């Protein structure tokens, strides 16, 4: 046999020996149990507490028959028990006016603002409404939604128009 052939056989034998022994090679390693824990999910909900009311600057109104004029302010008030469980939970308590149907000009002339209190203290607010945190969990929150008919609405814009507020809802959405 020539030396090239002997070298090739030796290399092949070395490869077979290494490959055969690869499964028996051991490395140190270790692990431990009990370092984890459990995580639970929070919750967010509203439950009505009592009957809502509608008022204007003169007192109680029947929103179904009320006829607003520019400058009028119509207010919806209601109470809700809040469920707000979650370590870093933050939610906006707001009004979903997307379901309000009726005349587009009147809807455009109606500004909506939401405020809320808990135990007589105003909740902080942002552009999405009143801010709810786990500190409000289990508390009754009094919500006020103010609809203001733009006092600068001119001429015949929105005259004799109607809005259906029956589908208007109070929402609580995590932010």
Short mmCIF file of C-alpha atoms in Angstrom, two decimals:
data_model
loop_
_atom_site.label_atom_id
_atom_site.label_comp_id
_atom_site.label_asym_id
_atom_site.label_seq_id
_atom_site.Cartn_x
_atom_site.Cartn_y
_atom_site.Cartn_z
CA UNK A 1 0.00 0.00 0.00
CA UNK A 2 1.18 3.40 -0.73
CA UNK A 3 1.43 6.11 1.90
CA UNK A 4 -1.57 8.09 0.54
CA UNK A 5 -3.78 5.05 0.90
CA UNK A 6 -2.51 4.36 4.44
CA UNK A 7 -3.23 8.00 5.38
CA UNK A 8 -6.78 7.82 4.00
CA UNK A 9 -7.48 4.58 5.95
CA UNK A 10 -6.09 6.10 9.12
CA UNK A 11 -8.23 9.24 8.68
CA UNK A 12 -11.33 7.13 8.07
CA UNK A 13 -10.63 4.99 11.14
CA UNK A 14 -10.15 8.11 13.26
CA UNK A 15 -13.46 9.50 12.01
CA UNK A 16 -15.28 6.25 12.86
CA UNK A 17 -13.72 6.17 16.33
CA UNK A 18 -14.63 9.80 17.01
CA UNK A 19 -18.16 9.39 15.74
CA UNK A 20 -18.64 6.20 17.74
CA UNK A 21 -17.39 7.86 20.90
CA UNK A 22 -19.37 11.07 20.48
CA UNK A 23 -22.40 9.59 22.17
CA UNK A 24 -20.47 8.73 25.28
CA UNK A 25 -18.84 12.09 25.81
CA UNK A 26 -20.20 13.75 28.97
CA UNK A 27 -20.31 17.39 30.07
CA UNK A 28 -21.07 18.73 33.50
CA UNK A 29 -24.51 20.33 33.92
CA UNK A 30 -26.96 20.96 36.70
CA UNK A 31 -30.46 22.30 37.31
CA UNK A 32 -32.77 23.05 40.17
CA UNK A 33 -36.54 23.08 40.59
CA UNK A 34 -38.86 25.37 42.50
CA UNK A 35 -37.62 28.70 41.13
CA UNK A 36 -40.88 29.53 39.34
CA UNK A 37 -44.32 30.35 40.58
CA UNK A 38 -47.80 30.83 39.25
CA UNK A 39 -49.28 33.81 37.45
CA UNK A 40 -52.98 34.57 37.44
CA UNK A 41 -54.85 36.78 35.00
CA UNK A 42 -56.61 39.91 36.18
CA UNK A 43 -60.11 41.05 35.29
CA UNK A 44 -61.93 44.18 34.19
CA UNK A 45 -65.70 44.67 34.32
CA UNK A 46 -68.56 47.08 35.02
CA UNK A 47 -71.84 46.24 36.71
CA UNK A 48 -74.70 48.73 36.80
CA UNK A 49 -75.66 49.88 40.28
CA UNK A 50 -79.05 51.54 40.14
CA UNK A 51 -80.91 53.33 37.39
CA UNK A 52 -79.34 55.97 35.15
CA UNK A 53 -80.76 59.50 34.95
CA UNK A 54 -80.89 62.21 32.30
CA UNK A 55 -80.91 65.91 33.16
CA UNK A 56 -80.40 69.32 31.61
CA UNK A 57 -79.64 72.61 33.34
CA UNK A 58 -83.24 72.71 34.64
CA UNK A 59 -83.51 69.21 36.10
CA UNK A 60 -84.70 65.76 35.07
CA UNK A 61 -85.65 65.16 31.43
CA UNK A 62 -87.10 62.41 29.29
CA UNK A 63 -84.30 62.01 26.75
CA UNK A 64 -86.72 60.38 24.28
CA UNK A 65 -88.81 63.54 23.98
CA UNK A 66 -86.22 66.23 24.74
CA UNK A 67 -85.58 68.77 21.95
CA UNK A 68 -82.16 70.38 22.30
CA UNK A 69 -81.13 73.76 20.94
CA UNK A 70 -77.61 75.13 20.45
CA UNK A 71 -76.03 75.73 23.85
CA UNK A 72 -78.03 73.04 25.68
CA UNK A 73 -76.17 70.64 27.93
CA UNK A 74 -77.73 67.21 28.49
CA UNK A 75 -76.19 65.03 31.19
CA UNK A 76 -76.35 61.27 31.70
CA UNK A 77 -75.46 60.01 35.19
CA UNK A 78 -75.17 56.42 36.36
CA UNK A 79 -73.36 54.35 38.97
CA UNK A 80 -71.31 51.24 38.32
CA UNK A 81 -69.41 48.79 40.49
CA UNK A 82 -65.94 48.36 39.00
CA UNK A 83 -63.92 45.16 38.85
CA UNK A 84 -60.30 46.13 38.19
CA UNK A 85 -57.84 43.40 39.12
CA UNK A 86 -54.34 43.37 37.68
CA UNK A 87 -50.98 44.46 39.01
CA UNK A 88 -50.32 47.02 36.28
CA UNK A 89 -53.91 47.50 35.11
CA UNK A 90 -54.98 50.88 33.80
CA UNK A 91 -58.28 51.40 31.98
CA UNK A 92 -60.35 54.20 30.52
CA UNK A 93 -63.95 54.59 31.60
CA UNK A 94 -65.58 56.29 28.65
CA UNK A 95 -68.62 56.67 26.47
CA UNK A 96 -69.05 54.79 23.21
CA UNK A 97 -70.95 57.23 21.08
CA UNK A 98 -70.27 55.22 17.90
CA UNK A 99 -73.62 53.48 18.30
CA UNK A 100 -75.51 56.77 18.47
CA UNK A 101 -77.50 57.06 15.29
CA UNK A 102 -79.36 59.91 13.68
CA UNK A 103 -78.69 63.12 11.84
CA UNK A 104 -74.96 63.52 11.06
CA UNK A 105 -75.08 67.33 11.46
CA UNK A 106 -76.60 67.06 14.94
CA UNK A 107 -74.18 64.31 15.93
CA UNK A 108 -71.25 66.45 14.76
CA UNK A 109 -72.55 69.42 16.80
CA UNK A 110 -72.76 67.33 20.00
CA UNK A 111 -69.55 67.26 22.05
CA UNK A 112 -69.19 64.48 24.63
CA UNK A 113 -67.19 64.58 27.87
CA UNK A 114 -66.91 61.88 30.55
CA UNK A 115 -66.05 62.37 34.21
CA UNK A 116 -66.29 60.01 37.15
CA UNK A 117 -65.98 60.00 40.93
CA UNK A 118 -65.42 57.30 43.52
CA UNK A 119 -66.25 58.06 47.16
CA UNK A 120 -66.68 61.71 46.19
CA UNK A 121 -63.17 61.99 44.73
CA UNK A 122 -62.76 62.76 41.01
CA UNK A 123 -60.96 60.10 39.02
CA UNK A 124 -58.07 61.39 36.90
CA UNK A 125 -58.90 61.69 33.23
CA UNK A 126 -57.25 61.63 29.83
CA UNK A 127 -58.49 61.84 26.25
CA UNK A 128 -60.10 58.38 26.61
CA UNK A 129 -62.19 59.27 29.67
CA UNK A 130 -61.75 58.69 33.40
CA UNK A 131 -58.80 56.54 34.45
CA UNK A 132 -59.53 53.39 36.49
CA UNK A 133 -56.85 51.39 38.33
CA UNK A 134 -56.88 48.45 40.77
CA UNK A 135 -57.39 51.02 43.54
CA UNK A 136 -61.00 51.26 42.28
CA UNK A 137 -61.66 47.51 42.42
CA UNK A 138 -64.98 46.78 44.12
CA UNK A 139 -65.86 50.46 44.42
CA UNK A 140 -68.95 52.20 43.11
CA UNK A 141 -67.99 54.76 40.49
CA UNK A 142 -70.43 57.54 39.60
CA UNK A 143 -70.19 58.37 35.92
CA UNK A 144 -71.29 61.58 34.28
CA UNK A 145 -71.47 61.96 30.50
CA UNK A 146 -72.12 65.49 29.31
CA UNK A 147 -73.48 66.10 25.81
CA UNK A 148 -73.09 69.74 24.81
CA UNK A 149 -74.91 71.06 21.75
CA UNK A 150 -72.35 73.45 20.24
CA UNK A 151 -73.64 76.97 20.99
CA UNK A 152 -72.04 78.30 17.78
CA UNK A 153 -74.19 76.06 15.56
CA UNK A 154 -75.62 78.55 13.11
CA UNK A 155 -78.65 78.84 10.87
CA UNK A 156 -80.70 75.77 10.14
CA UNK A 157 -77.89 73.29 10.82
CA UNK A 158 -79.37 70.30 12.65
CA UNK A 159 -82.79 71.90 13.11
CA UNK A 160 -85.57 69.33 13.59
CA UNK A 161 -82.90 66.60 13.52
CA UNK A 162 -82.93 63.60 15.85
CA UNK A 163 -80.31 61.46 17.59
CA UNK A 164 -81.07 58.06 19.06
CA UNK A 165 -79.14 57.74 22.32
CA UNK A 166 -80.65 54.36 23.22
CA UNK A 167 -77.54 52.48 21.99
CA UNK A 168 -75.10 54.76 23.81
CA UNK A 169 -72.94 52.74 26.21
CA UNK A 170 -70.43 53.22 29.01
CA UNK A 171 -67.20 51.35 28.32
CA UNK A 172 -64.22 50.25 30.38
CA UNK A 173 -61.20 49.49 28.19
CA UNK A 174 -57.68 48.60 29.20
CA UNK A 175 -55.03 51.03 27.98
#
